[in-house]
CSV table of C-alpha atoms in Angstrom, one decimal:
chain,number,residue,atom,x,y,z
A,10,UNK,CA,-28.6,-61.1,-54.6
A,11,UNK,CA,-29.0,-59.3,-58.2
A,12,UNK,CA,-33.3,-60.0,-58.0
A,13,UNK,CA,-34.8,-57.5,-60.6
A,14,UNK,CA,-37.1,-54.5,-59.0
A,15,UNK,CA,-40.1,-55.2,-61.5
A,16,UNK,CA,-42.2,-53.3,-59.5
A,17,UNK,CA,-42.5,-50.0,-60.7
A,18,UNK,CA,-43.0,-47.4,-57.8
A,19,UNK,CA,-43.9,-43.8,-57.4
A,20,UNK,CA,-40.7,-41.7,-58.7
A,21,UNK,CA,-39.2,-45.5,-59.9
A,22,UNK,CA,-39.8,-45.6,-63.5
A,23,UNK,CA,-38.0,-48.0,-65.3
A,24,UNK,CA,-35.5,-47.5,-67.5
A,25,UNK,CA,-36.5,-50.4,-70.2
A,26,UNK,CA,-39.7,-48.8,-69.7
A,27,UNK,CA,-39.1,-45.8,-71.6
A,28,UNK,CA,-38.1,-45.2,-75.6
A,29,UNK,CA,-34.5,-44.4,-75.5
A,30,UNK,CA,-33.7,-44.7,-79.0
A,31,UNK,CA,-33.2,-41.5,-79.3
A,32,UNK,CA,-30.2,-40.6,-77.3
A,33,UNK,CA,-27.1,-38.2,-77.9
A,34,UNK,CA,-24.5,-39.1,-75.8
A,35,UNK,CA,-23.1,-35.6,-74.6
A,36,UNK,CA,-20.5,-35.7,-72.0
A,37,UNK,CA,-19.8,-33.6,-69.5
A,38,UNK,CA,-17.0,-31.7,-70.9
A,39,UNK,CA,-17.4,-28.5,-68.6
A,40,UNK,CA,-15.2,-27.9,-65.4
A,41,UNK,CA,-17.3,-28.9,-63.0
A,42,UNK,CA,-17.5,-27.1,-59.8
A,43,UNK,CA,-15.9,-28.2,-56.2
A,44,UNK,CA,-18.5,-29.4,-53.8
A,45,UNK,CA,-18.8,-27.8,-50.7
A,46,UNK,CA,-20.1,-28.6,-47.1
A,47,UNK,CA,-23.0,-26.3,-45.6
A,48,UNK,CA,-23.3,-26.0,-42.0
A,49,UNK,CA,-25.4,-23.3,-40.6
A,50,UNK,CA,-25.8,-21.7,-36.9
A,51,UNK,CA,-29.1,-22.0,-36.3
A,52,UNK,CA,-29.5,-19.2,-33.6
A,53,UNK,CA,-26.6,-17.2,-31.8
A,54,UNK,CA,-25.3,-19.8,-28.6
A,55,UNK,CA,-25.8,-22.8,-31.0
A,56,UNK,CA,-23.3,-25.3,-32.8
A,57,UNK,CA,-22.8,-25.1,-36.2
A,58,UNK,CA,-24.9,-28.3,-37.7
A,59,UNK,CA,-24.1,-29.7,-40.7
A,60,UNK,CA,-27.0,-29.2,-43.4
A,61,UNK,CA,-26.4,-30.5,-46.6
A,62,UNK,CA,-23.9,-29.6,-50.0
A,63,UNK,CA,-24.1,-28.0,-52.9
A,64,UNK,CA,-22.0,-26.9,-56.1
A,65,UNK,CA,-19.9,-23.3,-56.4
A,66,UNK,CA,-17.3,-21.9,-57.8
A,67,UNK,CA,-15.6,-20.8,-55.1
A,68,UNK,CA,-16.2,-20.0,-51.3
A,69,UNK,CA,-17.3,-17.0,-51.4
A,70,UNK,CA,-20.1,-18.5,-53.7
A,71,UNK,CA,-20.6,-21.1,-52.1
A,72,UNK,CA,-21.8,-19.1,-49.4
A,73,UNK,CA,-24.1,-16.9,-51.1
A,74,UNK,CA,-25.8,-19.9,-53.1
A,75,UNK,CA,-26.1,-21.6,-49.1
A,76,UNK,CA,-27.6,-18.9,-48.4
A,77,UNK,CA,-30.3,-19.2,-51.7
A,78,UNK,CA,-30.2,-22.8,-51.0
A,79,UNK,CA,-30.4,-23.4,-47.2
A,80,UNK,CA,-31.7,-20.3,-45.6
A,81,UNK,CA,-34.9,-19.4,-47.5
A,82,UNK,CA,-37.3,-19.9,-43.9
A,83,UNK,CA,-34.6,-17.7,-41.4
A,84,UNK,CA,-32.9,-21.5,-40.6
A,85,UNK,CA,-29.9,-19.5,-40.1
A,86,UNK,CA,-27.6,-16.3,-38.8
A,87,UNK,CA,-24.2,-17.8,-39.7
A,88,UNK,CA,-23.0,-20.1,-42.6
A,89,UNK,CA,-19.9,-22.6,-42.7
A,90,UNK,CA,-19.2,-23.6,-46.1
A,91,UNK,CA,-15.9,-26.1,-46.2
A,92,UNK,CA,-14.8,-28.0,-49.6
A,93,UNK,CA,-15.6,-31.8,-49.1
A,94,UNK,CA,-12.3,-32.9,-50.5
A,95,UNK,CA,-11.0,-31.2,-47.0
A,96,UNK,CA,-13.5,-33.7,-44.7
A,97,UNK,CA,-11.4,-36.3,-43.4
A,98,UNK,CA,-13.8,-39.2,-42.5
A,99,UNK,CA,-13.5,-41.6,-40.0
A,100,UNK,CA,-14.1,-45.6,-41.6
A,101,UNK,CA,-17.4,-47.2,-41.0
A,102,UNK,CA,-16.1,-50.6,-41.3
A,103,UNK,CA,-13.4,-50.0,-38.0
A,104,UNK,CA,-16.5,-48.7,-36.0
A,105,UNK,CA,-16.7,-51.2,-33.8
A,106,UNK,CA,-12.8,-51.8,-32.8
A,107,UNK,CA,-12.3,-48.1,-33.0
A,108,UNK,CA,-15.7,-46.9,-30.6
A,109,UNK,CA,-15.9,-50.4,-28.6
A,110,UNK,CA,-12.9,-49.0,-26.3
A,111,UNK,CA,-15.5,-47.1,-24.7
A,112,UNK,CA,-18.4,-49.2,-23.9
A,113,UNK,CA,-17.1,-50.7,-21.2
A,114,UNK,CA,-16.3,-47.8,-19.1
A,115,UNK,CA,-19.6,-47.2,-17.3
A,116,UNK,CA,-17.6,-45.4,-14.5
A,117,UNK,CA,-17.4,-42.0,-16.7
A,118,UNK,CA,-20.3,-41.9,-16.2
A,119,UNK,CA,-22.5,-39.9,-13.4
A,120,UNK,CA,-25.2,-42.7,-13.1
A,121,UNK,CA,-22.4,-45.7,-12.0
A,122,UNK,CA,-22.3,-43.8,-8.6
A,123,UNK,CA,-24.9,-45.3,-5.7
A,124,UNK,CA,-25.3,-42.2,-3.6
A,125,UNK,CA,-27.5,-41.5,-0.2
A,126,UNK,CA,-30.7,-39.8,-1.3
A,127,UNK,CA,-30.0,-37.0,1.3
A,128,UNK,CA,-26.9,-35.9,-0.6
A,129,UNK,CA,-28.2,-32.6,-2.0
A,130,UNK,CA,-27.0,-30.3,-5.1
A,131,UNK,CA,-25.1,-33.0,-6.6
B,12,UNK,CA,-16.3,-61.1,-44.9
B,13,UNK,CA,-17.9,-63.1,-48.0
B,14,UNK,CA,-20.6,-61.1,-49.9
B,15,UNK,CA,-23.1,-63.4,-48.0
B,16,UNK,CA,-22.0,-62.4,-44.9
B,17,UNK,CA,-22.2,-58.7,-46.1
B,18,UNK,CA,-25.3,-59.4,-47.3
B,19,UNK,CA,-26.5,-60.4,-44.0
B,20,UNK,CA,-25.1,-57.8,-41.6
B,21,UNK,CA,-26.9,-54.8,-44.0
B,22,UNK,CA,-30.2,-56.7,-44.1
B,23,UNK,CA,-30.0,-56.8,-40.4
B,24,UNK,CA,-29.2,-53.6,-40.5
B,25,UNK,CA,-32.5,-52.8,-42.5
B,26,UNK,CA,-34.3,-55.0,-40.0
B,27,UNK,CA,-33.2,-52.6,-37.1
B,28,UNK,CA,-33.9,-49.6,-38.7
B,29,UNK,CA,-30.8,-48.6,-38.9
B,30,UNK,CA,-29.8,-46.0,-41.9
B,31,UNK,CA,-27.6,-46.5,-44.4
B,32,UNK,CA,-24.7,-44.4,-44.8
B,33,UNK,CA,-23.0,-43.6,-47.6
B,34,UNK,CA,-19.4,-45.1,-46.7
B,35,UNK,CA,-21.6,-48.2,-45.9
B,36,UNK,CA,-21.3,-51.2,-47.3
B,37,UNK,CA,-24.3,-52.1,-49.8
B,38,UNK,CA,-25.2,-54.7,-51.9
B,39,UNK,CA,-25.0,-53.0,-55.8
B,40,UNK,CA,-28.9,-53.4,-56.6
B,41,UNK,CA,-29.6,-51.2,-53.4
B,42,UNK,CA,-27.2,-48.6,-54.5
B,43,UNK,CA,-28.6,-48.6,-58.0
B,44,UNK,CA,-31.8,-48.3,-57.2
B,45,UNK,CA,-31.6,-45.6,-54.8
B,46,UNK,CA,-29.5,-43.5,-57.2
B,47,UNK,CA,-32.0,-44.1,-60.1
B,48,UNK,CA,-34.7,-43.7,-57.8
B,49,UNK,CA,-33.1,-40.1,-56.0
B,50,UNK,CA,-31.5,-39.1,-59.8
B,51,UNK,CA,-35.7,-39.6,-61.3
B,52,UNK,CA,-36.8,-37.6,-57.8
B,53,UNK,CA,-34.7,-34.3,-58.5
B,54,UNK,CA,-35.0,-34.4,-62.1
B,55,UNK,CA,-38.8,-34.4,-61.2
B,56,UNK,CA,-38.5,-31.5,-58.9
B,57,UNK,CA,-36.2,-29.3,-61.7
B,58,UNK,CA,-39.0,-30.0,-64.1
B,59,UNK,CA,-41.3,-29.2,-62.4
B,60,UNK,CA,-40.8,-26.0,-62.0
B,61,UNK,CA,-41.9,-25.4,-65.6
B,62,UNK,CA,-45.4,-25.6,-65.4
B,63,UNK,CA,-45.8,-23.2,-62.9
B,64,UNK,CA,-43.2,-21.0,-64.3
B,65,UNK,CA,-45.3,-20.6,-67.1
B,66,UNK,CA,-47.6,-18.9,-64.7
B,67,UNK,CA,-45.5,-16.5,-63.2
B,68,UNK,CA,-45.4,-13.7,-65.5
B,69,UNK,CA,-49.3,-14.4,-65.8
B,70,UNK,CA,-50.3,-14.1,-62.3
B,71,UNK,CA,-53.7,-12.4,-61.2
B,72,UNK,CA,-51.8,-10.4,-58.3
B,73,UNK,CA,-48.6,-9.6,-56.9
B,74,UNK,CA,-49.2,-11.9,-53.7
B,75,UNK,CA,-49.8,-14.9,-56.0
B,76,UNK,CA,-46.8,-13.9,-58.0
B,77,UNK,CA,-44.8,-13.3,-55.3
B,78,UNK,CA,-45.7,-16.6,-53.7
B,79,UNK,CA,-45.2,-18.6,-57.0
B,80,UNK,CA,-42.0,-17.6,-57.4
B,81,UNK,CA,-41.2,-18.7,-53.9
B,82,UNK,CA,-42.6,-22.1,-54.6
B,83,UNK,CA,-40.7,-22.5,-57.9
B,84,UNK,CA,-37.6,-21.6,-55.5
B,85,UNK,CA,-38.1,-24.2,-53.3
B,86,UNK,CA,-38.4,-26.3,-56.2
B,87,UNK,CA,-34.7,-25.8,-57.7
B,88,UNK,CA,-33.5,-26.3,-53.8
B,89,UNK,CA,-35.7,-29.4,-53.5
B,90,UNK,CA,-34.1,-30.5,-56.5
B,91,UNK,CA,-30.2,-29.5,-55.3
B,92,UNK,CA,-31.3,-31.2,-51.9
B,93,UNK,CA,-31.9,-34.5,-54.1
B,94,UNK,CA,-28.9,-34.2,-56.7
B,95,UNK,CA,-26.6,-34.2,-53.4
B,96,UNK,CA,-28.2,-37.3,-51.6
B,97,UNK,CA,-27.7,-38.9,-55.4
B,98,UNK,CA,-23.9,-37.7,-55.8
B,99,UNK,CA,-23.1,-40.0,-52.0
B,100,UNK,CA,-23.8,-42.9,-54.4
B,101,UNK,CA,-20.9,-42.7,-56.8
B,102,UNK,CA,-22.7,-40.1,-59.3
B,103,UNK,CA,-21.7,-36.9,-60.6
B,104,UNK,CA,-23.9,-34.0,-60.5
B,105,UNK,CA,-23.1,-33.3,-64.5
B,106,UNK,CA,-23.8,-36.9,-65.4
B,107,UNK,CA,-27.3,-36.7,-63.7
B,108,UNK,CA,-27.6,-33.2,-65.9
B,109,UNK,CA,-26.6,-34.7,-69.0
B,110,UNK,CA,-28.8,-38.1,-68.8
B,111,UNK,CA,-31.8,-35.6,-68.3
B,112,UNK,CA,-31.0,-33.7,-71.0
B,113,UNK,CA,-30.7,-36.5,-73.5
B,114,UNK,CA,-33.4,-38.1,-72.4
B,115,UNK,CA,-32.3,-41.1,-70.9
B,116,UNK,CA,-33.0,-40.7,-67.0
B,117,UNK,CA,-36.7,-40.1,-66.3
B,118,UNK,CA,-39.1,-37.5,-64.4
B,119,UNK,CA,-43.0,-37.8,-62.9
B,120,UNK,CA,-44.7,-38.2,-65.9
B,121,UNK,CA,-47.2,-35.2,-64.4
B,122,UNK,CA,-45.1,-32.6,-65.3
B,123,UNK,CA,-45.4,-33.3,-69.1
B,124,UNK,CA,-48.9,-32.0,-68.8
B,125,UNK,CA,-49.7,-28.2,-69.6
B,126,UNK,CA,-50.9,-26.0,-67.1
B,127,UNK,CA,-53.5,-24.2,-69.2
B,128,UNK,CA,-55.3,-22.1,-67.2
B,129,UNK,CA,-54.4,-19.8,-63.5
B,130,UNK,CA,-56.4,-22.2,-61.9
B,131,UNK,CA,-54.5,-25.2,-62.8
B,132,UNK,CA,-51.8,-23.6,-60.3
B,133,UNK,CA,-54.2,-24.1,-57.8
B,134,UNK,CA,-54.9,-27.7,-59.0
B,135,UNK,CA,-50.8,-28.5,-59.5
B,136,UNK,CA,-50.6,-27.6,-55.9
B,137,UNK,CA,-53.0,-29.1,-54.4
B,138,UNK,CA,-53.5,-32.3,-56.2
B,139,UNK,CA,-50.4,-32.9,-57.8
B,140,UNK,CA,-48.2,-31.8,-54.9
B,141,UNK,CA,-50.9,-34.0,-52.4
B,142,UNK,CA,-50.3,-36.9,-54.1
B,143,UNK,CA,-45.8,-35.9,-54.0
B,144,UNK,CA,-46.2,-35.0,-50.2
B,145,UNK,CA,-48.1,-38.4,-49.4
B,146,UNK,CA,-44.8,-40.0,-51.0
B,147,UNK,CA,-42.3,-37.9,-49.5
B,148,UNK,CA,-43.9,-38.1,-45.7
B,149,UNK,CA,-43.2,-42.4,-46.6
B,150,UNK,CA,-39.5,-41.5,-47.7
B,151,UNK,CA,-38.3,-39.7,-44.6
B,152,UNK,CA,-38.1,-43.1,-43.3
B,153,UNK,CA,-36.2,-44.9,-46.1
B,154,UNK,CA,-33.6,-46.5,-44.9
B,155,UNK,CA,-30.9,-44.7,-47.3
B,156,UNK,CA,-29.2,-41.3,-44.7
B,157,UNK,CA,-28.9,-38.9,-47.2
B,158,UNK,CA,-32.5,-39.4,-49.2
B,159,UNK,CA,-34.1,-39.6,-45.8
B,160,UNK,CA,-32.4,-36.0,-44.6
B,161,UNK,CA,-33.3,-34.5,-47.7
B,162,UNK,CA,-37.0,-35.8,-47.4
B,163,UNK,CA,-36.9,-34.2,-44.1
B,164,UNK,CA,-36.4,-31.1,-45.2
B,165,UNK,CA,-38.4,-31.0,-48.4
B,166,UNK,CA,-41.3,-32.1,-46.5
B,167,UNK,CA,-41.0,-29.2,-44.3
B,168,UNK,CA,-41.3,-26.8,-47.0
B,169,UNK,CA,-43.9,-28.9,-49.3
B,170,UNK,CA,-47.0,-28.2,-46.9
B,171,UNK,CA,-47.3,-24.9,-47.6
B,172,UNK,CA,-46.9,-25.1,-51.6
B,173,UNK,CA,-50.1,-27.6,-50.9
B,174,UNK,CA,-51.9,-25.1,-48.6
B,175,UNK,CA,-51.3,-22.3,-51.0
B,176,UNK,CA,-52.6,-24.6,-53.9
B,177,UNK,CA,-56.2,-25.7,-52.1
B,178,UNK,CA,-56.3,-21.4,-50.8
B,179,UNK,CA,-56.3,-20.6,-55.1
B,180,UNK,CA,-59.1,-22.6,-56.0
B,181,UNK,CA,-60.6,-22.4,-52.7
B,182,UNK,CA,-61.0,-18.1,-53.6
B,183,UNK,CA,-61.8,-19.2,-57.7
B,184,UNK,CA,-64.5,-21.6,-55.8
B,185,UNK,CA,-66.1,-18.5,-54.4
B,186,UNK,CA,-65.7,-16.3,-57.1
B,187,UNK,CA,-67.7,-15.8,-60.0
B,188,UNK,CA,-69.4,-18.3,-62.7
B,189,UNK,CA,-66.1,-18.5,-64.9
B,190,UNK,CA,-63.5,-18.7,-62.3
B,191,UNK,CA,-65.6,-21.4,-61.1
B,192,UNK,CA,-65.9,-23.2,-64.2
B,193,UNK,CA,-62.2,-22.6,-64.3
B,194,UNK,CA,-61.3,-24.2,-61.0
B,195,UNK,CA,-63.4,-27.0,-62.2
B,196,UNK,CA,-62.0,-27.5,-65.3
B,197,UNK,CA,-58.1,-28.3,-63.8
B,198,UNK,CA,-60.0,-30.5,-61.0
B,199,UNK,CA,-61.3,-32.4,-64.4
B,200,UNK,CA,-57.7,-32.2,-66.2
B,201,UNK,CA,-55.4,-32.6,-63.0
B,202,UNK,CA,-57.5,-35.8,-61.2
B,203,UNK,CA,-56.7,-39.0,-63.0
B,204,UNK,CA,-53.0,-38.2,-64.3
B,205,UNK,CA,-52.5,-36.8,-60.1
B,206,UNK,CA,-53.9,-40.8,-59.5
B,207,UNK,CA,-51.3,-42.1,-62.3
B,208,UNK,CA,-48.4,-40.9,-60.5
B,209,UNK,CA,-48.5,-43.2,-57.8
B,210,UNK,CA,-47.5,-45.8,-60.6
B,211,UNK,CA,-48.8,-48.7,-61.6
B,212,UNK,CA,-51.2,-51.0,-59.7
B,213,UNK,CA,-49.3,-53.3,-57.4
B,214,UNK,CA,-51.1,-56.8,-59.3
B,215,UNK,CA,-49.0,-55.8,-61.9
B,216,UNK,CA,-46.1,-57.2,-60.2
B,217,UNK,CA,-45.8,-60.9,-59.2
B,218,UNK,CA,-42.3,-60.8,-58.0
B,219,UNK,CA,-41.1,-60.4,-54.2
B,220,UNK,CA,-40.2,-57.0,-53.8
B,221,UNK,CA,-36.7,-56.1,-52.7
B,222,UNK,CA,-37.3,-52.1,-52.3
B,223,UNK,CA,-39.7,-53.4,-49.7
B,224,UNK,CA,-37.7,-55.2,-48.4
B,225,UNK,CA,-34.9,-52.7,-48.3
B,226,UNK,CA,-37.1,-50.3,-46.5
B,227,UNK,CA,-36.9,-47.9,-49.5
B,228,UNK,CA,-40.3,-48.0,-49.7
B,229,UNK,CA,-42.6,-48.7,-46.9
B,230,UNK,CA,-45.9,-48.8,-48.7
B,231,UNK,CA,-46.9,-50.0,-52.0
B,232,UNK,CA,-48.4,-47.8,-54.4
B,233,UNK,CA,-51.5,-48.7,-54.5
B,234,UNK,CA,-51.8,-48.3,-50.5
B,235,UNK,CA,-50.7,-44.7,-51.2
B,236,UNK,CA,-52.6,-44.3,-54.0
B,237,UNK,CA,-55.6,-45.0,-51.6
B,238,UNK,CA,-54.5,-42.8,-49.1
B,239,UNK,CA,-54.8,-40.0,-51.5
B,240,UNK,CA,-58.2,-40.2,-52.8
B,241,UNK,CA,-59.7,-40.9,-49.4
B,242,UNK,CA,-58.0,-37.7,-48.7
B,243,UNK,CA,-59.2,-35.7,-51.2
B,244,UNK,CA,-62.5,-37.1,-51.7
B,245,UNK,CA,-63.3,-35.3,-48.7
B,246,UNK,CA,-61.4,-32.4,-49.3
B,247,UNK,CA,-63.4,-31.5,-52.3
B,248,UNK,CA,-66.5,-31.2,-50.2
B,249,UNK,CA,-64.9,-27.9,-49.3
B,250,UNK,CA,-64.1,-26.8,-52.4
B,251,UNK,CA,-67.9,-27.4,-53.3
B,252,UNK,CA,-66.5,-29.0,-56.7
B,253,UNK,CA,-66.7,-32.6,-58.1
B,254,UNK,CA,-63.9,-35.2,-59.1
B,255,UNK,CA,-64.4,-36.4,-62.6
B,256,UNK,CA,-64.6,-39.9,-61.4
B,257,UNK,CA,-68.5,-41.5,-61.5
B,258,UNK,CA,-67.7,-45.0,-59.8
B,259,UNK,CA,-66.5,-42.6,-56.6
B,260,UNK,CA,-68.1,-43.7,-53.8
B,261,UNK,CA,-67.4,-44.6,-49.9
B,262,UNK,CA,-67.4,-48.6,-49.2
B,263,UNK,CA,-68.6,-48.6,-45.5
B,264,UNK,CA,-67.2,-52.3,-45.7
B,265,UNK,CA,-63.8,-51.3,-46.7
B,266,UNK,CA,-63.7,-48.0,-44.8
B,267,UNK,CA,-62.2,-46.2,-48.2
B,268,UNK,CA,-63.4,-44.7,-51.5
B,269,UNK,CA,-64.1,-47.2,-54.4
B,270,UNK,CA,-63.0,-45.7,-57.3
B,271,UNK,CA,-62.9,-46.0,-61.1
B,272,UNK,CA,-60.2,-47.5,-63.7
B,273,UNK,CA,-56.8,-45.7,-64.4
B,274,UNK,CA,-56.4,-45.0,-68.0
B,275,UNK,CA,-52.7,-47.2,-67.8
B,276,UNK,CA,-52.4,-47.1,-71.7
B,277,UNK,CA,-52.2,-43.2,-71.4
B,278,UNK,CA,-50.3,-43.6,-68.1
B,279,UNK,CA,-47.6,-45.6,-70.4
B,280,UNK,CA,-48.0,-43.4,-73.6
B,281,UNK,CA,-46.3,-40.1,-71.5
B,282,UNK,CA,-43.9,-42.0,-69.9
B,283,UNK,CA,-42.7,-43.4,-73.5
B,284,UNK,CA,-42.3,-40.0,-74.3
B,285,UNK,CA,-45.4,-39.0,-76.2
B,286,UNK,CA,-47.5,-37.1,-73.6
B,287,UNK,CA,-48.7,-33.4,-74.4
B,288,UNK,CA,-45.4,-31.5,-73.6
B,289,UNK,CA,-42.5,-34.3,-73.2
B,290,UNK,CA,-40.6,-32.6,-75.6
B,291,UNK,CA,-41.1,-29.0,-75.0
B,292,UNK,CA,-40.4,-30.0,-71.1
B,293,UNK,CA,-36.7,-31.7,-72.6
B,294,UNK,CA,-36.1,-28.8,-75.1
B,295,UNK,CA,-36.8,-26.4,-72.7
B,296,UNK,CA,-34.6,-27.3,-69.8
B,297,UNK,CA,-31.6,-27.8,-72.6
B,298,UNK,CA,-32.1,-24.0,-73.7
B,299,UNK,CA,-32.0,-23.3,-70.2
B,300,UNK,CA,-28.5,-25.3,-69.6
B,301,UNK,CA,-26.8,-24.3,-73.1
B,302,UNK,CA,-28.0,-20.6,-72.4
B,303,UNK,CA,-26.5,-20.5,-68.9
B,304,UNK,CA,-23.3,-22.0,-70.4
B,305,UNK,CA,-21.5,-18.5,-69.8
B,306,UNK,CA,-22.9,-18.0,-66.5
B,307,UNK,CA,-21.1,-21.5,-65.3
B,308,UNK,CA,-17.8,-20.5,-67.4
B,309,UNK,CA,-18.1,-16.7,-65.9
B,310,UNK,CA,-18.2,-17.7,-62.4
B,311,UNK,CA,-15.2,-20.0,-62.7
B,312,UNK,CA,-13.2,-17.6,-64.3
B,313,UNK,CA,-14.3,-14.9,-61.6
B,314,UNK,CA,-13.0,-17.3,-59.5
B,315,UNK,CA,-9.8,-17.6,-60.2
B,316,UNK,CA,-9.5,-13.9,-61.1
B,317,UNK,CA,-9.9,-13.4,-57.4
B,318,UNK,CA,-7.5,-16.4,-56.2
B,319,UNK,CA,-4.8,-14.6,-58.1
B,320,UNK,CA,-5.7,-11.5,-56.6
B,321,UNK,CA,-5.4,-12.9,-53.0
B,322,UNK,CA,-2.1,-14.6,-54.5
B,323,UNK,CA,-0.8,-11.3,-55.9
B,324,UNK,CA,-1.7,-9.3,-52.4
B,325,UNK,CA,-0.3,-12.1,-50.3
B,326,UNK,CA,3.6,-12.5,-52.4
């Protein structure tokens, strides 16, 4: 299913498109910088939610530049900041064995109960 | 699974509207074309913050300075925001760096144009960032997670840079004879290249198109591109200004603006590289990234100055 995009859309531009001839091939020799998870308390009583990543040296950094980064509209009073490599995922492709043992256990739920409409503050 | 049968569970997927993820399985044109597509969208956002940082040093007052700078910010965050969703594809962030530097990856072609006046701040914003929010408002709904989150968010913070843009020339608009010349003049400059970045017409194409299909896209440029003069068309009114364009008129029967022929040889020209500032644009963002060198190897360093410190305090 390899079709070729040939239509050209709005922040698509096409590499054959454009002259490359003119290319240095730098590579990134630098160290690069760990990546780091951002989640921010939105309000005081709230979860922290996850909110995006970014770059730092280290976690204190990585905090401040959330902080630059995230925060800029009062979005937050508390910052999480957790390297990615540390994120242990569960996998997308077991989703169905691994979540389906729950689907058919409608009884954990409040609704599955067929009580008189008298019964009060319940 | 065969690939078919891959194939067929994620365009189902598409068909339900259900996101991609980036542990997902995907056939490799999506994935490429998302990550060149996200890579061309934060590279657009870094450069463009250096038309209007031009400007910044130059403003009229403090307010407009102060609020410039803030834009510009949001700018470098819209452009982290991006750089992430493109590093879930299998990309490094210093790859992405590197092919903007050298020229290989590409940006909106608007931002090789000069700002040459205060009022074309007023004209970037409103036109320029118009035309970006009409695109970004389609792309929280693309069916790729990560670009669709980030969309979220950028669009949150984009209406105001477009508010503030219409406010500058709406107060040059009032002003005197020169600032409203002046206001004029980046309506004049800002217009037809604003219409060019919606990309080319969609008769240009004859093949089915797969982003379409993939729900990256959800309308075709020219559908946007619509969108945007109708928008603005009336919008000027306000302004008490005029668009450069003399076929401009409302079609009763088609319930839109008719407008006049995109200059696509010029369109072409600055995306090959040869508009006004391509090359100041490049050579200034390298200068930026060779003279921050230090800064990158000083915060590393500082880094690990203060994990031995913790070490030292801890044995």
């Amino acid at each position: 299913m390899n079709t070729a995009i040939k239509k050209y859309y709005y922040g698509d531009i096409p590499d054959g498109a454009a002259d490359n001839s003119n290319i240095k091939n730098n590579t990134a020799t630098e160290n690069a910088w760990p990546l780091w998870e951002v989640f921010i308390r939105s309000k005081q009583g709230l979860d922290h939610k996850h909110a995006g990543s970014l770059h730092a040296a280290d976690a204190q950094m990585a905090i401040e530049n959330a902080r630059d980064v995230y925060t800029r509209r009062q979005e937050g009073i508390s910052l999480w900041v957790v390297e990615s490599k540390y994120i242990h995922a569960s996998n997308p492709d077991d989703a169905e064995m691994f979540y389906e043992p729950a689907s058919d256990k409608v009884y954990r739920h409040p609704t599955f109960y067929d009580l008189p409409e008298e019964l009060k503050h319940m | 699974m065969t690939l078919h049968d891959l194939e067929k569970a994620f365009q189902h997927k598409i068909d339900n509207e259900i996101k991609i993820e980036p542990k997902d399985w995907m056939p490799e044109a999506y994935r490429k074309t998302n990550l060149r597509q996200i890579s061309q969208h934060a590279h657009s956002e870094i450069v463009g913050m250096l038309p209007e940082g031009n400007w910044i040093s130059r403003a009229p007052s403090l307010k407009r300075k102060a609020i410039l700078i803030a834009k510009v910010q949001d700018e470098a965050g819209h452009g982290l925001y991006l750089y992430s969703a493109a590093e879930t594809l299998g990309t490094s962030r210093e790859q992405m760096i590197d092919d903007l530097h050298s020229g290989k990856a590409k940006y909106s072609s608007i931002f090789n144009y000069p700002t040459l006046t205060w009022a074309d701040m007023g004209a970037v914003g409103w036109l320029v960032d118009g035309a970006a929010i009409l695109n970004q408002v389609m792309l929280c709904r693309t069916s790729y997670g990560p670009y669709a989150r980030a969309m979220v968010r950028i669009c949150k913070e984009e209406s105001f840079h477009q508010r503030q843009g219409f406010e500058t020339l709406l107060v040059l608009s009032k002003g005197t004879k020169e600032q409203r010349d002046m206001c004029q003049d980046a309506i004049n400059r800002w217009w037809w290249p604003s219409l060019m970045m919606f990309g080319p017409k969609d008769s240009e194409s004859t093949n089915s198109d797969q982003s379409m299909k993939w729900k990256i896209k959800r309308k075709t440029n020219d559908e946007l591109r619509q969108n945007f003069i109708d928008m603005i068309a009336e919008q000027i009114k306000l302004l008490g200004m005029t668009l450069p364009d003399p076929d401009l008129k409302w079609n009763e029967e088609r319930k839109h603006y008719d407008f006049g022929e995109i200059n696509w040889e010029e369109f072409w020209n600055v995306v090959k590289g040869n508009g006004p500032c391509n090359k100041q644009r490049l050579a200034a963002r390298n200068k930026a990234h060779d003279e921050g060198a230090w800064v990158r190897a000083a915060a590393l360093a500082y880094s690990e100055k203060r994990k031995n410190r913790l070490n030292n305090k801890a044995a």
